[in-house]
Tab-separated table of C-alpha atoms in Angstrom:
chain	number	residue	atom	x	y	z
A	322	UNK	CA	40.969	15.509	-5.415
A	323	UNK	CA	41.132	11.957	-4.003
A	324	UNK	CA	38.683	11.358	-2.314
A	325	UNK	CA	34.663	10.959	-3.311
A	326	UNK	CA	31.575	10.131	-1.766
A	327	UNK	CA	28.475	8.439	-3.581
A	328	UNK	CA	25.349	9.077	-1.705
A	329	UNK	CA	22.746	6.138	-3.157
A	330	UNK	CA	23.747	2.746	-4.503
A	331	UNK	CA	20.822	2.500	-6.969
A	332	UNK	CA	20.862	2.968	-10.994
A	333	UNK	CA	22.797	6.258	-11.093
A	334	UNK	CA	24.117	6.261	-7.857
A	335	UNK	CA	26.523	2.931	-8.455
A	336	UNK	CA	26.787	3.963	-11.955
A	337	UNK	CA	28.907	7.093	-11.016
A	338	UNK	CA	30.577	5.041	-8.083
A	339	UNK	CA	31.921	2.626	-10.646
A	340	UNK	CA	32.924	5.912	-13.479
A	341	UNK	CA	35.031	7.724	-10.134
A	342	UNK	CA	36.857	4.340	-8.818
A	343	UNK	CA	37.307	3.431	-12.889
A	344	UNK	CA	39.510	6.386	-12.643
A	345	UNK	CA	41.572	5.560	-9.836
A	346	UNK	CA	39.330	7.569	-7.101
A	347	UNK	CA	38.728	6.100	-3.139
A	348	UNK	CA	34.964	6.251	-3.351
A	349	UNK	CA	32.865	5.877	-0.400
A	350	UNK	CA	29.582	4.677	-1.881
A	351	UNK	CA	26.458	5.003	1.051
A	352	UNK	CA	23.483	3.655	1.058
A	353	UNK	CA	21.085	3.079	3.953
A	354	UNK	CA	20.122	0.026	2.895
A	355	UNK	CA	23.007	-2.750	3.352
A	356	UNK	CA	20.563	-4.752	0.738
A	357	UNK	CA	20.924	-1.721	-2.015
A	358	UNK	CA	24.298	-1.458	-1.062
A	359	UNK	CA	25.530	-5.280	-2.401
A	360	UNK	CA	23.024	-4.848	-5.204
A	361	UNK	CA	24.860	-1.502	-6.109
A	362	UNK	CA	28.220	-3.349	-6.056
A	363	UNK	CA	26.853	-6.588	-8.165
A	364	UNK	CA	25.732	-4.394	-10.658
A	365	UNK	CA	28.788	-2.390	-10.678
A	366	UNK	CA	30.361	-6.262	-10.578
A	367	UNK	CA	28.556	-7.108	-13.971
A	368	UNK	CA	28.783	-4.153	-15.772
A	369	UNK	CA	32.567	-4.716	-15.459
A	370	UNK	CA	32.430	-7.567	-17.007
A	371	UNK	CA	31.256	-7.146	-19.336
A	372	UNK	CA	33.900	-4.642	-20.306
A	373	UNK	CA	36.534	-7.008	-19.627
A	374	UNK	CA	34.278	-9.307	-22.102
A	375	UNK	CA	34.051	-6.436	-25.096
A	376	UNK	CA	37.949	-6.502	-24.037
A	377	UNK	CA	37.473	-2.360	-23.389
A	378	UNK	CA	39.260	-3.378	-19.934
A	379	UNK	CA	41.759	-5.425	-18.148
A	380	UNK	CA	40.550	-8.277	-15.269
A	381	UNK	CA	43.324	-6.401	-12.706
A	382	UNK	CA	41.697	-3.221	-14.303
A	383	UNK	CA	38.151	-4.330	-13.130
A	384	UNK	CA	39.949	-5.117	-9.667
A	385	UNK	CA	41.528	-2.155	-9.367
A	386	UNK	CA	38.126	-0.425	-9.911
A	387	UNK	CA	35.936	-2.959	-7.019
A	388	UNK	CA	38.920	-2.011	-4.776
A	389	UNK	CA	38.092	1.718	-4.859
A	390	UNK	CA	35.364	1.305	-3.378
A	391	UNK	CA	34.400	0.925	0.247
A	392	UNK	CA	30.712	0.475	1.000
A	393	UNK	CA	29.530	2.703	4.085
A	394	UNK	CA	25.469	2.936	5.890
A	395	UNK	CA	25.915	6.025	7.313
A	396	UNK	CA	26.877	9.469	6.287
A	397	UNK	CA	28.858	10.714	9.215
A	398	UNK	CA	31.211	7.269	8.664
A	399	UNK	CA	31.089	7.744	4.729
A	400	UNK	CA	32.163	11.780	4.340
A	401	UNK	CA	34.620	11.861	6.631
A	402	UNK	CA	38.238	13.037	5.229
A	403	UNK	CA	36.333	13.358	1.245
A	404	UNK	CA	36.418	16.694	-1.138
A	405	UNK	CA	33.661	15.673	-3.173
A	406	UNK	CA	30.243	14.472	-2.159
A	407	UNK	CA	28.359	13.058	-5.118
A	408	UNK	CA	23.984	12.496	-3.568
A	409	UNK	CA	22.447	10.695	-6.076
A	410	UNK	CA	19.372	9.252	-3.853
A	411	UNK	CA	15.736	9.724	-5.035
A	412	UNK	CA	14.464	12.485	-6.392
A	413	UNK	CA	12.457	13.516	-3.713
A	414	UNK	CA	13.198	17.284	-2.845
A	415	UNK	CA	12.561	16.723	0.984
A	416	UNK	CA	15.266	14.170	1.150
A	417	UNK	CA	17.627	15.626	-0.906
A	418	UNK	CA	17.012	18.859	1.580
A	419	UNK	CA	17.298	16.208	4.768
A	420	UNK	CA	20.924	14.828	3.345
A	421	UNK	CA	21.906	18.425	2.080
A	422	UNK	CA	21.254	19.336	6.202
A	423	UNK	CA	23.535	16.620	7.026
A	424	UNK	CA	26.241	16.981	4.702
A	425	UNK	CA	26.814	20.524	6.356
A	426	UNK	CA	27.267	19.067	9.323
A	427	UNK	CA	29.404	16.393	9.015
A	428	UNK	CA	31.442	17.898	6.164
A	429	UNK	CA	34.723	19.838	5.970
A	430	UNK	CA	33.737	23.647	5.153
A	431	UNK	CA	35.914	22.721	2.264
A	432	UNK	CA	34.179	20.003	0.714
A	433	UNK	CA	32.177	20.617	-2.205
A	434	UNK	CA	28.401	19.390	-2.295
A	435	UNK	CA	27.094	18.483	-5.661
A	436	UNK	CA	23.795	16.821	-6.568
A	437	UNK	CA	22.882	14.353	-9.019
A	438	UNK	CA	19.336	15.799	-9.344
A	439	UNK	CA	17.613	16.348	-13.109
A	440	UNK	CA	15.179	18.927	-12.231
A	441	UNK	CA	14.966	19.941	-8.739
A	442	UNK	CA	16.564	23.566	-7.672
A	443	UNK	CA	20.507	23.556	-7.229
A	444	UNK	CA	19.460	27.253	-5.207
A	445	UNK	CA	17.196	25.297	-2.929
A	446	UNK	CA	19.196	22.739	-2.574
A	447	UNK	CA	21.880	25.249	-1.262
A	448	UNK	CA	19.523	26.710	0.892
A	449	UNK	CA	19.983	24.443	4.130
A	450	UNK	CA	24.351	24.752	3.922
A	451	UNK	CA	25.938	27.062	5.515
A	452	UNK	CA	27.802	28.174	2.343
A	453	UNK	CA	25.759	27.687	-0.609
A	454	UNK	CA	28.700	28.458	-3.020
A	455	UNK	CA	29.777	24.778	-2.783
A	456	UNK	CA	26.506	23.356	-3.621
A	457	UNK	CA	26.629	22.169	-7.383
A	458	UNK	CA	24.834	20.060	-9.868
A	459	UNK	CA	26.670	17.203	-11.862
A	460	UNK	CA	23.715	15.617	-13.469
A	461	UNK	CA	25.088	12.386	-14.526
A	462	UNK	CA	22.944	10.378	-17.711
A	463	UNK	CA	22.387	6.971	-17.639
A	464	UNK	CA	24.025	4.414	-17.818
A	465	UNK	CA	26.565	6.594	-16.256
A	466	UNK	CA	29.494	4.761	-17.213
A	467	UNK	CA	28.733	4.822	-20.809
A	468	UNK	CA	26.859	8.127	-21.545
A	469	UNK	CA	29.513	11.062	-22.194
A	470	UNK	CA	27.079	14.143	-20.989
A	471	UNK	CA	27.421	16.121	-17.625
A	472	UNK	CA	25.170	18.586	-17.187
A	473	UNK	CA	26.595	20.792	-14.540
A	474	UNK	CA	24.328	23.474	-12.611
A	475	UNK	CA	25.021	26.371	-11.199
A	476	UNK	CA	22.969	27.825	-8.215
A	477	UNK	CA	22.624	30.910	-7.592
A	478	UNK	CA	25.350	31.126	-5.563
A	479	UNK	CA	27.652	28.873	-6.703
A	480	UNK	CA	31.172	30.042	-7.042
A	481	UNK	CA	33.313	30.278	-10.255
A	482	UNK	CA	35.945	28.384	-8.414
A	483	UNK	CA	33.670	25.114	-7.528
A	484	UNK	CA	32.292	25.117	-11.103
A	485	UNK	CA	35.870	25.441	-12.514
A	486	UNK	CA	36.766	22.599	-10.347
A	487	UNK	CA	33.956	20.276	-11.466
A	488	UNK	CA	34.068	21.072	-15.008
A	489	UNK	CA	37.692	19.986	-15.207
A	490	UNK	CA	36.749	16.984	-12.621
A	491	UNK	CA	34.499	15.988	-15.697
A	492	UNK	CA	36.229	15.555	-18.033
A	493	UNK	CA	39.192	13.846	-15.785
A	494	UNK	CA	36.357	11.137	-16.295
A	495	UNK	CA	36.181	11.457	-19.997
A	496	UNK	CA	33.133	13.094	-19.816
A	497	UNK	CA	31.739	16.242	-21.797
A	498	UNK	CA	30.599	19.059	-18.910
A	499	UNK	CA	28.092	21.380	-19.959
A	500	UNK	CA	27.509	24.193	-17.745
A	501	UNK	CA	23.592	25.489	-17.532
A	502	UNK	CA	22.039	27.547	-15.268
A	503	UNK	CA	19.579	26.499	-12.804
A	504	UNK	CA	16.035	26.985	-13.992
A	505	UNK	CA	13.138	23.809	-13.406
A	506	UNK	CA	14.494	21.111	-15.619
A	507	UNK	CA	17.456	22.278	-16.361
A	508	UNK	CA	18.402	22.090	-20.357
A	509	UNK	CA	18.223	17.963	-20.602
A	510	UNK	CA	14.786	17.462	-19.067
A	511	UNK	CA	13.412	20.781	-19.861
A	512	UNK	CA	13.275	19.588	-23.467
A	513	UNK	CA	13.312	16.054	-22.873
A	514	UNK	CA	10.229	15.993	-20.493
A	515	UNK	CA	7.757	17.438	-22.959
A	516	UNK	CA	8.733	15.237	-25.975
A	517	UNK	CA	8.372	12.393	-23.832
A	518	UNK	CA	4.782	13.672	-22.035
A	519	UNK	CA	3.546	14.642	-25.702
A	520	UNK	CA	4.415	11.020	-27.146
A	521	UNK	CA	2.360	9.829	-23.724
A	522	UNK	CA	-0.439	12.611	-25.065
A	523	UNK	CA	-0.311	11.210	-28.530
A	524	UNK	CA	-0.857	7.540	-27.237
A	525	UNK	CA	-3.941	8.862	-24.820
A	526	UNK	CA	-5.817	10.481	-27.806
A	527	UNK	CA	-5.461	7.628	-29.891
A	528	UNK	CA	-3.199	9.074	-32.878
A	529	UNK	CA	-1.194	6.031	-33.271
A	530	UNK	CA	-0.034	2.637	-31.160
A	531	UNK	CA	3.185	2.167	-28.879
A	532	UNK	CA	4.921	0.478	-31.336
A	533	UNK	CA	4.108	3.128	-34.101
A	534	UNK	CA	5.213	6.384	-32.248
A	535	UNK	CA	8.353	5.277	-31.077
A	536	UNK	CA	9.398	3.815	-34.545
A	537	UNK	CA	8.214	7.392	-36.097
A	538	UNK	CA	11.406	9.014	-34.091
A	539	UNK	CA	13.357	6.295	-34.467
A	540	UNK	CA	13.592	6.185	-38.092
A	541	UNK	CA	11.688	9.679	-39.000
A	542	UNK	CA	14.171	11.449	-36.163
A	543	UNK	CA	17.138	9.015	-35.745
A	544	UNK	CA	16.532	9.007	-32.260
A	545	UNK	CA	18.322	6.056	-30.918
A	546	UNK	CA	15.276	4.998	-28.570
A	547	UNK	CA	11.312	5.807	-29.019
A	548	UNK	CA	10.154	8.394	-26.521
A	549	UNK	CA	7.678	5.704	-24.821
A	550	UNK	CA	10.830	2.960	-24.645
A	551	UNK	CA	13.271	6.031	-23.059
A	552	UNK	CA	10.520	6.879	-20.923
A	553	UNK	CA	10.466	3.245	-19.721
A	554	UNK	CA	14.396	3.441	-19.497
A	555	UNK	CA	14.379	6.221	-17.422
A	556	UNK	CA	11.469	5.167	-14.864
A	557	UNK	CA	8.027	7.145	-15.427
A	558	UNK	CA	7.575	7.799	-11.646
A	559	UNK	CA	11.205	9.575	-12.624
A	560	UNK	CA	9.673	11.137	-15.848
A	561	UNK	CA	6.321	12.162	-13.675
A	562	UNK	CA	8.364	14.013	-11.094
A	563	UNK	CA	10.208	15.946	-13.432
A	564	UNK	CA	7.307	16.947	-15.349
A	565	UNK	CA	5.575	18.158	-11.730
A	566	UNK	CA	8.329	20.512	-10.462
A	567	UNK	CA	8.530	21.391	-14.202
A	568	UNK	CA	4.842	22.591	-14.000
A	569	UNK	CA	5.209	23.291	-10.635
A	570	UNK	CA	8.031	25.628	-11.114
A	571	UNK	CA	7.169	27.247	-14.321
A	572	UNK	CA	3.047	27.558	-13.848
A	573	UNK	CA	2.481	26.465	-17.660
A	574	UNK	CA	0.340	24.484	-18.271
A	575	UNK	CA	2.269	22.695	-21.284
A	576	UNK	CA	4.237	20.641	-18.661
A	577	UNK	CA	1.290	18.983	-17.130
A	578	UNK	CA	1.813	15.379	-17.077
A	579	UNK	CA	-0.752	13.282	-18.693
A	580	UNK	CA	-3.559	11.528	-17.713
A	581	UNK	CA	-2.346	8.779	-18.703
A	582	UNK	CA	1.324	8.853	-17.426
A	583	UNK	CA	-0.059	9.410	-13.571
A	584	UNK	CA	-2.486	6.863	-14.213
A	585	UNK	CA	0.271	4.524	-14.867
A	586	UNK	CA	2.479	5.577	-12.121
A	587	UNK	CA	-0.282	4.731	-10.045
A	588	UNK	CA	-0.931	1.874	-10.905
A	589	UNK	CA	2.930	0.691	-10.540
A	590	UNK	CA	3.631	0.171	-13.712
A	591	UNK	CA	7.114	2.745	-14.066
A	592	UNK	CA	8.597	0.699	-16.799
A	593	UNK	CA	11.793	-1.506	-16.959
A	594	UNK	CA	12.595	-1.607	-13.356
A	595	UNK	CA	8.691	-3.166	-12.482
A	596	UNK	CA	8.696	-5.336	-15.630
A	597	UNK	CA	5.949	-3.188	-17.014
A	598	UNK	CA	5.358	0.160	-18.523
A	599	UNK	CA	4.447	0.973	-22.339
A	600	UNK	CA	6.315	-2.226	-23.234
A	601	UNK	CA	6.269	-5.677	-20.962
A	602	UNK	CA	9.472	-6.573	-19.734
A	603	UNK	CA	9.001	-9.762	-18.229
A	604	UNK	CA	10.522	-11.606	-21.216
A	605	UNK	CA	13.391	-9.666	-22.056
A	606	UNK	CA	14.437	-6.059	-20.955
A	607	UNK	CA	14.604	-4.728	-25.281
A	608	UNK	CA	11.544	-3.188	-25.267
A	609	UNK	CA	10.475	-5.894	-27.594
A	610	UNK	CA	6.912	-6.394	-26.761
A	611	UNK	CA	4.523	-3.646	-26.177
A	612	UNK	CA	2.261	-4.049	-23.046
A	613	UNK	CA	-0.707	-5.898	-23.181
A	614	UNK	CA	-2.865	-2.727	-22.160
A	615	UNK	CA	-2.024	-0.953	-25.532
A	616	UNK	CA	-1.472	-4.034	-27.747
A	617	UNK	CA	-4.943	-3.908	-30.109
């Protein structure tokens, strides 16, 4: 396998671009957006860097690596001639179903189809191809380049042969695979979700400030991040929509997002990426100053 297309140039979608062509794979990174496209390959850019800074690699190395890639608009143009198709674009289930639809049409019967989704169904996902058995999860974690999980999902139909392939894909990228079945949430966010939603809960009632949970798991836990500042990280319009197929999938109530999470999303404030969320970013992106709406 030579060949790899990256379907979204945002956070995770450039982040796995960069891990594939870091490793010597042609990757065709597509993005609809010729803007998101050259931010995907500036940030790619920078993050190389600043491993050529930390002296982790070489200048021709990070070379090498923007070489591998070729930026493409369309998918027809970008899958052509690839065995892997990587879709890491929103997670929005009806246009994840939309490109699914599209990959089976413009993709060899050969190609494998695997999604970078963190809760939606790998089965439903499958649904709309032809032959489901190629349809796969590799749930990258952010930052992508760094973070040494894969969380790979099987469908229902998913074939022993495509998971064998991907697992040992995987760890070609010095990565740790982890195969899991597909069930709402998968293993990450199924346990992640709730910690996160019941450190949002805790905040809502009052039980302690911003500042105070997150340093309670941080040095009570040795978590390496609070659960309000990794909720931030991660986006909470990311963190609601997990927690709503969660509930939506399960019918428990104990996923139900919080008040105050959906109030937030609402309101636009989903953390790092719009300067605000339980901490104000506008100074510095360290989650060093708690919000103004929950500093009393």
């Amino acid at each position: 396998m030579n060949n790899i297309a990256v379907i979204g140039a945002g956070t995770m979608g450039n982040g796995i671009a960069h891990t594939f062509a870091q490793f010597g794979y042609k990757v065709q990174l597509i993005d609809v957006s010729k803007e998101n496209l050259q931010k995907g390959i500036d940030t790619i850019s920078k993050n190389l860097n600043r491993m050529v800074s930390k002296e982790k690699i070489t200048e021709a190395q990070k070379e090498e690596t923007l070489s591998n890639i070729t930026q493409q608009i369309d998918i027809p143009s970008g899958v052509k001639d690839v065995e892997l198709v990587v879709e890491a674009a929103t997670e929005n289930e009806e246009l994840k179903l939309k490109i699914f639809k599209q990959l089976d049409s413009n993709c060899s019967k050969d190609t494998i189809l695997a999604s970078n989704t963190s809760s939606i169904s790998i089965t439903q996902i499958a649904s709309v191809v032809s032959n489901p058995e190629r349809v796969i999860g590799m749930h990258f974690m952010n930052p992508v380049p760094v973070m040494k999980l894969v969380e790979i999902i099987r469908g229902y139909n998913t074939s022993n042969e495509v998971t064998k392939t991907i697992m040992e894909l995987s760890e070609k990228l010095n990565k740790v695979p982890v195969e899991v079945n597909d069930y709402p949430g998968f293993v990450a966010n199924r346990i992640l979700m709730p910690m996160i939603n019941e450190a949002i809960e805790t905040l809502y009632n009052g039980v302690a400030g911003v500042y105070e949970i997150d340093t309670v798991m941080k040095l009570g836990m040795a978590h390496p991040m609070g659960p309000l500042q990794l909720a931030d990280f991660i986006g909470l319009d990311v963190c609601l929509s997990i927690l709503e197929v969660m509930h939506d999938g399960f019918k428990n109530p104990k996923y139900a997002p919080c008040p105050l999470l959906v109030k937030m999303v609402r309101a636009g404030k989903f953390g790092v990426k719009s300067g605000e969320g339980f901490y104000d970013y506008a100074e510095s992106k360290k989650a060093e100053k708690v919000s103004s709406q929950f500093d009393s």
